[in-house]
Coordinates of C-alpha atoms in Angstrom, one line a residue:
Chain A
M1 CA 85.2 -45.4 11.9
T2 CA 83.5 -48.1 14.0
A3 CA 82.8 -47.7 17.7
S4 CA 85.7 -49.9 18.5
E5 CA 88.0 -47.6 16.7
S6 CA 86.9 -44.5 18.5
P7 CA 89.6 -42.9 20.5
V8 CA 89.2 -43.3 24.2
I9 CA 88.8 -39.9 25.9
R10 CA 90.3 -40.4 29.3
N11 CA 88.9 -38.5 32.2
V12 CA 90.8 -36.0 34.3
A13 CA 89.4 -35.8 37.8
T14 CA 89.8 -32.2 38.9
G15 CA 90.4 -32.8 42.6
V16 CA 88.0 -30.0 43.4
P17 CA 85.2 -31.4 45.5
G18 CA 81.9 -31.2 43.7
L19 CA 83.4 -29.9 40.4
D20 CA 83.5 -33.3 38.6
T21 CA 79.8 -33.7 39.3
V22 CA 79.1 -30.4 37.7
L23 CA 81.3 -31.2 34.7
G24 CA 79.5 -34.5 34.1
G25 CA 82.4 -36.6 35.4
G26 CA 85.5 -34.5 35.0
L27 CA 87.5 -32.9 32.3
C28 CA 88.5 -34.6 29.1
E29 CA 92.2 -35.3 28.7
Y30 CA 93.9 -33.0 26.3
S31 CA 91.0 -30.5 26.5
F32 CA 91.6 -26.8 26.1
N33 CA 89.7 -25.1 29.0
L34 CA 88.9 -21.5 29.6
I35 CA 88.4 -20.4 33.2
A36 CA 86.8 -17.0 32.9
G37 CA 85.5 -14.4 35.4
A38 CA 86.1 -11.1 37.1
P39 CA 89.3 -10.6 39.3
G40 CA 89.1 -12.2 42.7
V41 CA 86.5 -14.9 42.1
G42 CA 88.9 -17.8 42.5
K43 CA 90.1 -18.6 39.0
T44 CA 93.8 -19.0 39.9
T45 CA 92.9 -21.0 43.0
L46 CA 90.7 -23.4 41.0
V47 CA 93.3 -24.1 38.4
Q48 CA 96.1 -24.5 40.8
Q49 CA 94.1 -26.9 42.8
I50 CA 93.4 -29.0 39.7
L51 CA 97.1 -28.9 38.8
F52 CA 98.3 -30.0 42.2
A53 CA 95.7 -32.8 42.2
N54 CA 97.0 -34.2 38.9
A55 CA 100.6 -33.2 38.2
T56 CA 103.5 -35.4 39.1
A57 CA 107.2 -35.3 38.4
E58 CA 106.5 -37.7 35.5
R59 CA 103.5 -35.8 34.2
P60 CA 104.3 -32.2 35.3
A61 CA 102.4 -29.0 35.0
L62 CA 103.7 -25.7 33.6
Y63 CA 102.0 -22.7 35.1
F64 CA 102.7 -19.6 32.9
T65 CA 102.2 -16.3 34.6
V66 CA 102.0 -13.2 32.5
L67 CA 101.4 -9.7 33.7
G68 CA 99.6 -8.5 36.8
E69 CA 100.1 -10.2 40.1
P70 CA 103.8 -10.9 40.7
T71 CA 104.6 -14.6 40.6
I72 CA 106.2 -14.5 44.0
K73 CA 103.1 -13.0 45.6
M74 CA 100.8 -15.4 43.8
I75 CA 102.8 -18.3 45.2
R76 CA 102.9 -16.6 48.6
Y77 CA 99.1 -16.5 48.7
Q78 CA 98.3 -19.8 47.0
R79 CA 100.6 -21.7 49.3
Q80 CA 98.2 -20.8 52.1
F81 CA 95.8 -23.4 50.7
S82 CA 96.3 -26.9 51.9
F83 CA 96.2 -28.4 48.3
F84 CA 99.4 -26.4 47.6
D85 CA 102.3 -28.8 48.2
P86 CA 105.6 -26.8 48.3
A87 CA 107.6 -30.0 48.0
R88 CA 106.3 -30.5 44.5
V89 CA 107.4 -27.1 43.3
P90 CA 109.0 -27.1 40.7
S91 CA 109.3 -30.9 40.1
A92 CA 105.6 -31.4 39.5
V93 CA 104.3 -27.8 39.2
R94 CA 106.7 -25.4 37.5
F95 CA 106.0 -21.7 37.4
V96 CA 107.2 -19.9 34.3
N97 CA 107.0 -16.1 33.9
L98 CA 106.2 -14.7 30.5
A99 CA 106.2 -11.0 31.5
A100 CA 109.2 -10.1 29.3
E101 CA 107.6 -11.5 26.1
A102 CA 104.2 -10.1 27.0
T103 CA 105.5 -6.7 27.9
A104 CA 107.2 -6.5 24.5
G105 CA 103.7 -7.1 23.0
D106 CA 105.0 -9.7 20.7
L107 CA 102.4 -12.5 20.7
D108 CA 104.4 -14.6 18.4
A109 CA 107.3 -14.5 20.9
V110 CA 104.9 -15.4 23.7
L111 CA 103.6 -18.3 21.8
K112 CA 107.1 -19.4 20.8
R113 CA 108.3 -19.3 24.4
I114 CA 105.3 -21.3 25.6
I115 CA 105.8 -23.9 23.0
A116 CA 109.6 -24.0 23.7
E117 CA 108.9 -24.6 27.4
V118 CA 106.4 -27.3 26.5
E119 CA 108.8 -29.0 24.2
A120 CA 111.5 -28.9 27.0
A121 CA 109.3 -30.0 29.9
K122 CA 106.8 -32.3 28.1
P123 CA 104.1 -31.4 30.6
A124 CA 100.7 -33.1 30.9
F125 CA 99.1 -29.9 32.0
V126 CA 99.6 -26.2 31.1
A127 CA 98.0 -23.1 32.6
V128 CA 98.3 -19.6 31.3
D129 CA 97.4 -17.0 33.9
S130 CA 96.1 -14.6 32.5
F131 CA 96.1 -15.1 28.8
R132 CA 94.1 -11.9 28.3
T133 CA 96.8 -9.7 29.6
I134 CA 99.1 -11.1 26.9
V135 CA 97.3 -9.0 24.3
A136 CA 96.8 -6.0 26.5
K137 CA 99.6 -4.1 24.8
R138 CA 98.2 -5.0 21.4
G139 CA 94.9 -3.3 22.0
A140 CA 96.0 -0.1 20.3
L141 CA 96.8 -2.0 17.1
D142 CA 93.6 -3.9 17.0
T143 CA 90.9 -1.8 18.5
D144 CA 90.1 -4.0 21.4
G145 CA 92.5 -6.8 20.7
T146 CA 89.7 -9.2 19.9
M147 CA 91.1 -10.7 16.7
E148 CA 94.6 -10.8 18.0
L149 CA 93.5 -12.7 21.0
A150 CA 91.4 -15.1 19.0
R151 CA 94.3 -15.8 16.7
F152 CA 96.7 -16.3 19.6
V153 CA 94.3 -18.6 21.5
N154 CA 93.5 -20.6 18.4
M155 CA 97.2 -21.2 17.7
L156 CA 98.0 -22.0 21.3
G157 CA 95.1 -24.4 21.3
Q158 CA 96.4 -26.2 18.2
Q159 CA 99.9 -26.4 19.6
L160 CA 98.9 -27.7 23.0
T161 CA 96.6 -30.2 21.5
S162 CA 99.3 -31.6 19.3
W163 CA 101.5 -31.9 22.4
E164 CA 98.7 -33.9 24.1
V165 CA 98.4 -31.4 26.9
T166 CA 95.4 -30.6 29.0
S167 CA 95.4 -26.9 29.3
F168 CA 93.8 -24.1 31.2
L169 CA 93.6 -20.5 30.1
I170 CA 92.6 -18.0 32.8
G171 CA 91.1 -14.8 31.7
E172 CA 89.3 -11.8 33.2
Y173 CA 86.0 -11.4 31.5
S174 CA 82.7 -9.8 32.4
E175 CA 79.3 -11.3 31.8
A176 CA 78.8 -8.8 28.9
E177 CA 81.7 -10.4 27.0
R178 CA 80.3 -13.9 26.9
R179 CA 80.0 -13.9 23.1
H180 CA 83.7 -13.1 22.7
P181 CA 85.0 -15.2 19.7
V182 CA 87.7 -16.6 21.8
F183 CA 85.2 -18.7 23.6
T184 CA 84.4 -20.7 20.5
V185 CA 87.9 -22.2 20.6
A186 CA 87.7 -23.7 24.0
D187 CA 86.6 -27.3 24.7
S188 CA 85.1 -26.2 28.0
I189 CA 84.3 -22.9 29.6
L190 CA 83.9 -22.5 33.3
W191 CA 82.5 -19.2 34.3
L192 CA 83.1 -17.9 37.8
S193 CA 81.2 -15.0 39.2
E194 CA 80.5 -13.2 42.5
D195 CA 77.0 -12.1 43.6
V196 CA 76.9 -9.2 45.9
D197 CA 73.5 -8.8 47.6
R198 CA 73.2 -6.3 50.4
N199 CA 75.9 -7.4 52.8
S200 CA 76.2 -10.9 51.4
T201 CA 78.6 -12.2 48.9
T202 CA 78.4 -15.6 47.2
R203 CA 80.6 -17.1 44.5
K204 CA 79.1 -19.0 41.7
L205 CA 80.5 -21.4 39.0
R206 CA 78.8 -22.2 35.8
A207 CA 79.9 -24.8 33.3
V208 CA 79.0 -22.9 30.1
K209 CA 80.1 -25.8 27.9
V210 CA 82.1 -29.0 28.4
R211 CA 82.7 -30.8 25.1
G212 CA 82.6 -34.6 25.5
R213 CA 80.7 -34.4 28.8
S214 CA 77.2 -33.7 29.9
P215 CA 77.6 -30.9 32.4
M216 CA 75.1 -29.9 35.0
P217 CA 73.2 -26.7 34.1
G218 CA 72.8 -23.7 36.3
L219 CA 74.8 -21.7 38.7
H220 CA 76.6 -23.7 41.4
T221 CA 77.9 -22.3 44.7
L222 CA 81.7 -22.0 44.8
R223 CA 83.3 -21.5 48.2
L224 CA 87.0 -20.9 48.9
T225 CA 88.2 -22.2 52.3
D226 CA 91.7 -23.1 53.6
A227 CA 91.4 -26.3 51.7
G228 CA 90.9 -24.5 48.4
A229 CA 87.9 -24.4 46.2
E230 CA 84.8 -26.5 46.7
V231 CA 81.8 -26.6 44.4
F232 CA 78.3 -27.4 45.6
P233 CA 76.4 -28.8 42.7
R234 CA 72.9 -27.3 42.3
I235 CA 71.3 -30.6 41.5
P236 CA 72.8 -33.3 43.7
E237 CA 73.8 -36.5 42.1
Q238 CA 71.4 -38.5 44.3
Q239 CA 68.4 -36.7 42.8
R240 CA 69.1 -38.4 39.5
H241 CA 69.0 -41.8 41.0
R242 CA 66.1 -41.9 43.5
V243 CA 65.9 -44.7 46.0
A244 CA 62.8 -46.8 45.5
R245 CA 60.1 -46.2 48.2
S246 CA 59.2 -48.9 50.7
D247 CA 56.1 -49.5 52.7
K248 CA 58.0 -49.0 55.9
R249 CA 56.6 -46.6 58.6
L250 CA 58.8 -44.8 61.1
A251 CA 57.5 -44.5 64.6
T252 CA 57.5 -40.9 65.8
G253 CA 58.1 -41.6 69.5
I254 CA 55.2 -39.2 70.3
P255 CA 52.4 -41.2 72.0
G256 CA 49.3 -40.9 69.9
L257 CA 50.8 -39.4 66.8
D258 CA 51.5 -42.7 65.1
E259 CA 47.9 -43.6 65.5
M260 CA 46.9 -40.3 63.9
T261 CA 49.3 -40.8 61.0
G262 CA 48.0 -44.3 60.2
G263 CA 51.0 -46.2 61.7
G264 CA 53.8 -43.7 61.6
I265 CA 55.6 -41.6 59.1
P266 CA 56.1 -43.3 55.7
A267 CA 59.8 -43.9 55.2
G268 CA 61.3 -41.5 52.7
D269 CA 58.7 -38.8 53.3
A270 CA 59.3 -35.1 53.9
V271 CA 57.3 -34.1 57.0
L272 CA 56.6 -30.5 57.9
L273 CA 55.5 -29.7 61.4
T274 CA 54.2 -26.1 61.7
G275 CA 53.2 -24.2 64.7
P276 CA 53.4 -20.9 66.6
A277 CA 56.3 -20.0 68.9
G278 CA 56.4 -22.3 72.0
S279 CA 54.1 -24.9 70.6
G280 CA 56.6 -27.7 71.0
K281 CA 57.9 -28.1 67.5
T282 CA 61.5 -28.8 68.7
T283 CA 60.2 -31.2 71.3
F284 CA 58.3 -33.2 68.7
A285 CA 61.4 -33.2 66.4
T286 CA 63.6 -34.3 69.3
Q287 CA 61.2 -37.2 70.1
F288 CA 61.3 -38.2 66.5
V289 CA 65.1 -38.4 66.6
A290 CA 65.1 -40.2 70.0
E291 CA 62.7 -42.8 68.7
G292 CA 64.9 -43.4 65.7
L293 CA 68.0 -43.8 67.8
R294 CA 66.1 -46.2 70.1
A295 CA 65.1 -48.3 67.0
G296 CA 68.8 -48.4 65.9
E297 CA 68.4 -45.8 63.2
N298 CA 71.1 -43.2 62.9
C299 CA 70.0 -39.6 62.7
V300 CA 71.2 -36.2 61.6
V301 CA 69.9 -33.0 63.1
A302 CA 70.5 -29.6 61.5
V303 CA 70.0 -26.8 64.0
F304 CA 69.8 -23.1 63.2
E305 CA 68.3 -21.5 66.2
E306 CA 70.7 -22.7 68.9
Y307 CA 74.2 -24.1 69.2
P308 CA 74.7 -27.8 69.1
E309 CA 75.9 -27.7 72.7
A310 CA 72.6 -26.1 73.8
Y311 CA 70.6 -28.6 71.7
L312 CA 72.4 -31.6 73.2
A313 CA 72.1 -30.2 76.8
R314 CA 68.4 -29.8 76.3
A315 CA 67.9 -33.1 74.5
K316 CA 69.6 -34.8 77.5
T317 CA 66.2 -34.7 79.2
S318 CA 65.1 -37.4 76.8
S319 CA 65.4 -41.0 77.6
I320 CA 68.1 -41.2 75.1
D321 CA 71.5 -39.6 75.9
F322 CA 72.0 -37.6 72.7
R323 CA 75.6 -36.6 73.6
R324 CA 76.5 -40.3 73.9
M325 CA 74.9 -40.9 70.6
V326 CA 77.0 -38.2 69.0
E327 CA 80.2 -39.7 70.6
T328 CA 79.3 -43.2 69.3
G329 CA 78.6 -42.0 65.7
R330 CA 74.9 -42.6 65.9
L331 CA 73.9 -39.0 65.7
A332 CA 75.3 -35.9 64.0
V333 CA 74.2 -32.4 65.0
T334 CA 75.2 -29.9 62.3
Y335 CA 75.2 -26.2 62.9
L336 CA 75.2 -23.8 60.0
R337 CA 74.6 -20.3 60.8
P338 CA 76.6 -18.0 58.5
L339 CA 74.4 -15.4 56.8
D340 CA 75.8 -16.0 53.4
L341 CA 75.0 -19.7 53.3
S342 CA 73.8 -21.3 50.1
V343 CA 71.2 -24.0 50.1
D344 CA 73.7 -26.2 48.3
E345 CA 76.2 -25.9 51.1
M346 CA 73.6 -26.8 53.6
L347 CA 72.6 -29.8 51.5
A348 CA 76.2 -30.9 51.1
E349 CA 76.7 -30.7 54.9
I350 CA 73.6 -32.7 55.6
Q351 CA 74.3 -35.2 52.9
S352 CA 77.8 -35.7 54.1
A353 CA 76.6 -36.4 57.6
V354 CA 73.9 -38.8 56.3
K355 CA 76.4 -40.7 54.3
R356 CA 78.9 -40.8 57.1
L357 CA 76.4 -42.1 59.6
G358 CA 74.2 -44.1 57.2
A359 CA 71.4 -42.0 58.7
V360 CA 67.8 -42.7 57.9
R361 CA 66.2 -39.8 59.8
V362 CA 67.0 -36.1 59.2
V363 CA 65.6 -33.2 61.2
I364 CA 65.8 -29.6 60.1
D365 CA 65.0 -27.4 63.0
S366 CA 63.9 -25.0 61.8
L367 CA 63.1 -23.8 58.3
S368 CA 62.6 -20.4 59.7
G369 CA 66.2 -20.3 61.1
F370 CA 67.5 -21.9 57.9
E371 CA 65.9 -19.1 55.8
V372 CA 67.6 -16.5 57.9
A373 CA 70.9 -18.2 57.5
L374 CA 70.7 -18.2 53.7
A375 CA 72.3 -15.5 51.6
P376 CA 69.7 -13.0 50.5
S377 CA 69.6 -14.3 46.9
Y378 CA 68.7 -17.7 48.2
R379 CA 66.1 -16.3 50.5
E380 CA 64.4 -14.8 47.5
D381 CA 64.2 -18.2 45.9
F382 CA 63.4 -20.1 49.1
R383 CA 60.7 -22.2 47.5
E384 CA 63.1 -23.3 44.8
S385 CA 65.9 -23.8 47.4
M386 CA 63.7 -26.0 49.6
Y387 CA 62.4 -27.9 46.6
R388 CA 66.0 -28.9 45.7
L389 CA 67.0 -29.6 49.3
V390 CA 64.0 -31.8 50.1
G391 CA 64.1 -33.5 46.8
A392 CA 67.8 -34.3 47.1
L393 CA 67.4 -35.7 50.6
T394 CA 64.4 -37.8 50.1
A395 CA 65.8 -39.2 46.9
T396 CA 68.4 -40.9 49.1
G397 CA 65.6 -42.6 51.0
V398 CA 66.0 -40.7 54.3
T399 CA 63.0 -39.3 56.0
V400 CA 63.1 -35.6 56.6
F401 CA 61.3 -34.0 59.5
M402 CA 61.2 -30.2 59.3
T403 CA 59.8 -27.6 61.7
S404 CA 58.5 -24.3 60.7
E405 CA 57.1 -21.4 62.7
V406 CA 53.8 -19.9 61.8
N407 CA 53.9 -16.3 62.8
D408 CA 50.2 -15.5 62.7
A409 CA 48.6 -15.4 66.1
N410 CA 45.3 -16.5 64.5
P411 CA 46.0 -18.1 61.2
G412 CA 42.4 -19.2 60.6
V413 CA 42.2 -22.1 58.2
R414 CA 45.8 -21.5 57.0
F415 CA 47.9 -24.2 58.7
T416 CA 51.3 -23.9 57.1
A417 CA 53.7 -21.5 55.6
E418 CA 52.5 -21.7 52.1
R419 CA 55.9 -21.2 50.6
V420 CA 57.1 -24.6 51.5
S421 CA 54.1 -26.8 52.1
F422 CA 54.0 -27.9 48.5
I423 CA 57.3 -29.7 48.8
T424 CA 56.2 -31.9 51.7
D425 CA 54.5 -35.3 51.8
D426 CA 53.0 -34.9 55.2
I427 CA 52.0 -31.8 57.2
I428 CA 51.3 -31.7 60.9
A429 CA 49.9 -28.4 62.1
Q430 CA 50.0 -27.2 65.7
R431 CA 48.1 -24.2 67.1
Y432 CA 46.9 -22.6 70.2
V433 CA 43.2 -22.5 71.1
E434 CA 41.3 -21.0 74.0
I435 CA 39.0 -23.4 75.7
D436 CA 37.2 -22.5 78.9
G437 CA 39.6 -19.6 79.4
R438 CA 42.7 -21.8 79.1
L439 CA 45.2 -21.7 76.3
Q440 CA 45.6 -25.2 75.0
T441 CA 47.7 -26.7 72.3
V442 CA 46.1 -28.8 69.6
L443 CA 47.3 -30.4 66.4
A444 CA 45.9 -31.9 63.3
I445 CA 47.3 -33.9 60.4
V446 CA 46.7 -31.6 57.5
K447 CA 48.1 -33.8 54.8
M448 CA 49.6 -37.3 54.3
R449 CA 50.4 -38.0 50.7
G450 CA 48.8 -41.3 49.6
S451 CA 48.0 -42.4 53.1
P452 CA 44.9 -42.4 55.3
H453 CA 45.2 -40.3 58.5
A454 CA 43.2 -38.8 61.3
R455 CA 41.2 -35.8 60.4
E456 CA 40.3 -34.5 63.9
F457 CA 42.0 -32.0 66.1
R458 CA 43.7 -33.5 69.2
A459 CA 45.0 -31.6 72.2
Y460 CA 48.5 -32.3 73.4
R461 CA 50.6 -31.6 76.4
L462 CA 54.3 -30.9 76.7
T463 CA 55.6 -32.8 79.7
P464 CA 59.2 -33.3 81.0
E465 CA 59.2 -36.6 79.2
G466 CA 58.0 -35.0 75.9
A467 CA 54.8 -34.4 74.1
V468 CA 51.8 -36.5 74.8
I469 CA 48.7 -36.5 72.5
G470 CA 45.2 -36.9 73.9
D471 CA 42.0 -38.1 72.4
P472 CA 40.2 -36.4 69.5
L473 CA 39.0 -32.9 70.5
R474 CA 35.3 -33.5 70.1
G475 CA 32.3 -31.3 71.0
Y476 CA 33.7 -28.1 69.7
H477 CA 33.0 -25.9 66.7
G478 CA 35.4 -23.3 65.3
I479 CA 38.7 -24.7 66.5
T480 CA 40.4 -23.2 63.5
T481 CA 39.3 -19.7 64.7
G482 CA 41.4 -20.2 67.9
T483 CA 38.3 -19.6 70.1
P484 CA 36.1 -22.7 69.7
T485 CA 32.7 -23.0 71.2
R486 CA 31.4 -26.0 73.0
A487 CA 28.8 -27.9 71.0
G488 CA 28.1 -30.7 73.5
K489 CA 28.4 -31.4 77.2
T490 CA 31.9 -32.7 77.5
A491 CA 35.1 -31.9 75.8
A492 CA 36.9 -35.1 75.3
G493 CA 40.5 -35.2 74.3
D494 CA 42.1 -33.1 77.0
P495 CA 45.2 -35.2 77.8
D496 CA 45.0 -33.8 81.4
G497 CA 42.0 -36.1 81.7
Chain B
M1 CA 115.9 -6.9 55.8
T2 CA 118.9 -6.8 58.0
S3 CA 122.4 -8.1 57.3
A4 CA 121.7 -11.0 59.7
R5 CA 120.3 -13.7 57.4
S6 CA 118.0 -16.4 58.7
P7 CA 119.6 -19.8 59.3
A8 CA 117.4 -21.2 56.6
A9 CA 118.6 -18.6 54.0
R10 CA 122.3 -19.2 55.0
E11 CA 121.8 -23.0 54.6
I12 CA 120.2 -22.5 51.2
A13 CA 123.1 -20.3 50.0
R14 CA 125.6 -22.9 51.4
R15 CA 124.0 -25.7 49.6
L16 CA 123.7 -23.8 46.3
L17 CA 127.4 -23.2 46.4
A18 CA 128.4 -26.6 47.7
R19 CA 126.6 -28.4 44.9
E20 CA 129.2 -27.0 42.4
T21 CA 132.2 -26.5 44.6
A22 CA 132.3 -29.3 47.2
D23 CA 133.2 -32.0 44.8
A24 CA 135.5 -29.9 42.6
A25 CA 138.6 -32.0 42.1
D26 CA 140.5 -29.1 40.8
P27 CA 141.3 -26.5 43.5
A28 CA 142.7 -24.1 41.0
A29 CA 141.2 -20.6 40.9
A30 CA 139.9 -21.0 37.4
A31 CA 138.0 -24.1 38.3
A32 CA 136.6 -22.5 41.4
A33 CA 135.5 -19.5 39.4
A34 CA 133.9 -21.7 36.8
A35 CA 132.0 -23.6 39.5
M36 CA 130.7 -20.4 41.2
Q37 CA 129.8 -19.0 37.8
R38 CA 127.6 -22.0 37.2
V39 CA 125.8 -21.3 40.5
C40 CA 125.2 -17.7 39.4
T41 CA 124.0 -18.8 36.0
R42 CA 121.6 -21.4 37.4
V43 CA 120.2 -19.2 40.1
S44 CA 119.8 -16.3 37.7
A45 CA 118.1 -18.6 35.1
N46 CA 115.7 -20.1 37.7
L47 CA 114.8 -16.7 39.0
R48 CA 114.1 -15.4 35.5
R49 CA 112.0 -18.4 34.6
T50 CA 109.9 -18.3 37.8
V51 CA 109.5 -14.6 38.5
G52 CA 110.5 -13.0 35.1
D53 CA 113.2 -10.4 34.3
D54 CA 111.6 -7.7 36.4
G55 CA 111.2 -10.0 39.4
R56 CA 114.7 -11.3 39.1
N57 CA 116.1 -7.7 38.8
A58 CA 114.1 -6.6 41.8
L59 CA 115.3 -9.5 44.0
L60 CA 119.0 -9.1 42.9
S61 CA 118.9 -5.4 43.2
R62 CA 117.7 -5.5 46.8
A63 CA 120.1 -8.3 47.7
L64 CA 123.0 -6.4 46.2
K65 CA 122.0 -3.3 48.1
A66 CA 122.1 -5.2 51.3
T67 CA 125.4 -6.9 50.8
E68 CA 127.6 -4.9 48.4
A69 CA 129.0 -2.6 51.0
D70 CA 130.3 -5.5 53.1
H71 CA 131.6 -7.4 50.1
P72 CA 133.4 -5.4 47.5
A73 CA 133.8 -8.5 45.3
L74 CA 130.2 -8.2 44.4
T75 CA 130.9 -5.0 42.5
G76 CA 132.9 -7.0 40.1
I77 CA 130.6 -10.0 40.0
H78 CA 127.6 -8.2 38.7
R79 CA 127.0 -5.6 36.0
V80 CA 123.9 -3.7 35.0
D81 CA 123.1 -3.5 31.4
N82 CA 120.0 -1.7 30.2
A83 CA 118.5 -2.0 33.7
E84 CA 119.1 -5.7 33.8
I85 CA 121.4 -7.3 36.4
H86 CA 123.9 -9.9 35.1
L87 CA 126.0 -12.1 37.4
D88 CA 128.6 -12.9 34.9
G89 CA 131.8 -11.4 36.4
V90 CA 132.8 -14.2 38.7
R91 CA 136.0 -15.1 36.9
A92 CA 137.2 -11.5 36.8
A93 CA 136.4 -11.1 40.5
V94 CA 138.3 -14.2 41.4
D95 CA 141.3 -12.9 39.4
A96 CA 141.2 -9.6 41.2
L97 CA 140.3 -10.6 44.8
G98 CA 141.0 -14.3 45.1
V99 CA 138.7 -17.3 45.6
P100 CA 138.0 -16.9 49.4
A101 CA 136.7 -13.3 49.0
V102 CA 134.4 -14.2 46.1
V103 CA 133.1 -17.3 47.9
T104 CA 132.2 -15.2 50.9
A105 CA 130.6 -12.5 48.8
L106 CA 128.6 -14.9 46.7
E107 CA 127.4 -16.7 49.8
S108 CA 126.3 -13.5 51.3
L109 CA 124.5 -12.4 48.1
L110 CA 122.8 -15.8 47.7
S111 CA 121.8 -15.8 51.3
A112 CA 120.3 -12.3 50.9
V113 CA 118.3 -13.5 47.9
A114 CA 117.2 -16.6 49.7
D115 CA 116.3 -14.5 52.8
I116 CA 113.8 -12.4 50.8
L117 CA 112.3 -15.5 49.2
V118 CA 112.0 -17.4 52.4
S119 CA 110.1 -14.6 54.0
L120 CA 107.8 -14.4 51.0
I121 CA 107.1 -18.0 50.1
G122 CA 108.6 -20.1 52.8
A123 CA 112.0 -21.9 53.0
D124 CA 110.7 -25.3 51.8
M125 CA 110.3 -24.1 48.2
V126 CA 113.2 -21.7 47.8
L127 CA 116.1 -24.2 47.4
N128 CA 114.0 -26.3 45.0
I129 CA 113.3 -23.2 42.8
L130 CA 116.8 -21.7 42.9
D131 CA 118.6 -25.0 42.4
D132 CA 116.2 -26.4 39.8
D133 CA 117.8 -28.4 37.0
G134 CA 114.5 -29.1 35.3
P135 CA 114.1 -28.7 31.6
S136 CA 113.5 -25.2 30.3
S137 CA 113.6 -23.7 26.8
Q138 CA 116.5 -21.5 27.8
T139 CA 118.7 -24.2 29.3
L140 CA 118.0 -26.5 26.3
S141 CA 118.8 -23.8 23.8
G142 CA 121.7 -22.4 25.7
K143 CA 120.2 -18.9 25.5
E144 CA 120.2 -18.3 29.2
Q145 CA 122.5 -15.5 30.3
P146 CA 123.8 -15.3 33.9

């Protein structure tokens, strides 16, 4: 058969945000799909959302319920989701109960009834929820019902394929059963799971296999909201198609800092500003945003340590009215503070705002707050989480400015939190030093990838108008110790003069 | 559930019956009985398909409990065979008690069924489900029993 004679495999978009990206584009038409996982992970919701997104009166869906949750109660709960359209029941989505056949334990009768309903309704989609309970009563005849179930699923798959139906089989399986022979029959397998870590719970989805597609590997966050299921792909699409770097530099809006950085922050860089509490990290970040807005660049700020209202009230002291910028769609302030947040959700929220605004500057203030907001399992993999987050954002061409608190009172020569510095292009380190009995703030450019930059420490002041950087702090030794000693007569660089 | 049905449930029951009886050209008792029997058969089949035999029996059982005392005609309309409720005695009930009594009884029973469903899944879906004429293996093969 030549390429031109190959059958066209049409795509079925799932209607579940993020899922098509994980599947490699969507599901194949007429595919036989297994949705597996423990009770309560969202299997039924996921499948019903797909059906309501695709089924019409002309191309209806049959939803077979078997044993377990009464159909009426299932409908009662599912209709709470906004995707569930009561007006399309039963014209587009028809519920059919197979309890009688399943209770009798006659698999042939179950299969016969399913096929009879398919012949009558000529559906485009079929779901069986849950197919595993069909053989529950057969367990005594066949040890664990494995062969019986495999035979049933194989026959069902053959029948539904011949009727040109895209089908979904929902089954309760544990991770230990992943090698169950029934899984070989399916064209695609979506595995749903729930991670419980201390007080935190996160749902995950994994595309174990998707025939005819190139699915995204790994575990992806699955969240159920009033709108239904949403999947947050672990590797955002943008990361596969990086935007080419330019020579453009972004002014920071902090007098003196652009000079230190060799003309501003290279566009598309990930910048990390570290410093102890009260050193002015948020002030610097706010000035970076204000400068972008002033230059006509839209911005997104993700705050974790204060509510957006508080952030906007404080930022009002800037020469730019941030609240007005939010109202006019130039600035988005996102606030994500649940303690079971996944990095993928955070990324999706920021990316959505970036896309909506066409933003070129993103501020994350702060990484410390972000880490606390993450579910424990993500905190353990914070480096990997940040790698994905920063990689995905900078791939779109935006410049990311992150703040991070250094807890050590006297960090010596360690300027940054080592857990995240490797993912950044540029690092600016703030610290306190004692000079002549006064506590002063100084900063240095620790790293600028591929770009010349100032090497000396400079003192800076936080004024009502923002941070102001002075001249190089010359004439001192041991600044990194926090208690430098004077080497010469004068100490230049104090912005106080 | 009280005997006072919700307006939505009463309207659903009225429309279920009206579909078969309103346009009946023949006012004779036999024709009316046949029309009402079709309603019972359709509702019973749709309940069976959607919620299964057990679900249907549970709904009909509770609805009958709530209405049978006020409407003796229901005793003749339904029968219980092997724990399964069948609504296949409409003709006999009409012969015994007349059309008006059976219409009132059936409207009350259907209203009670609808009332339960309305409270569980919302009024917007109930009429569509109970009055569905969509294809099913039972209706095509003629196997469905009232």
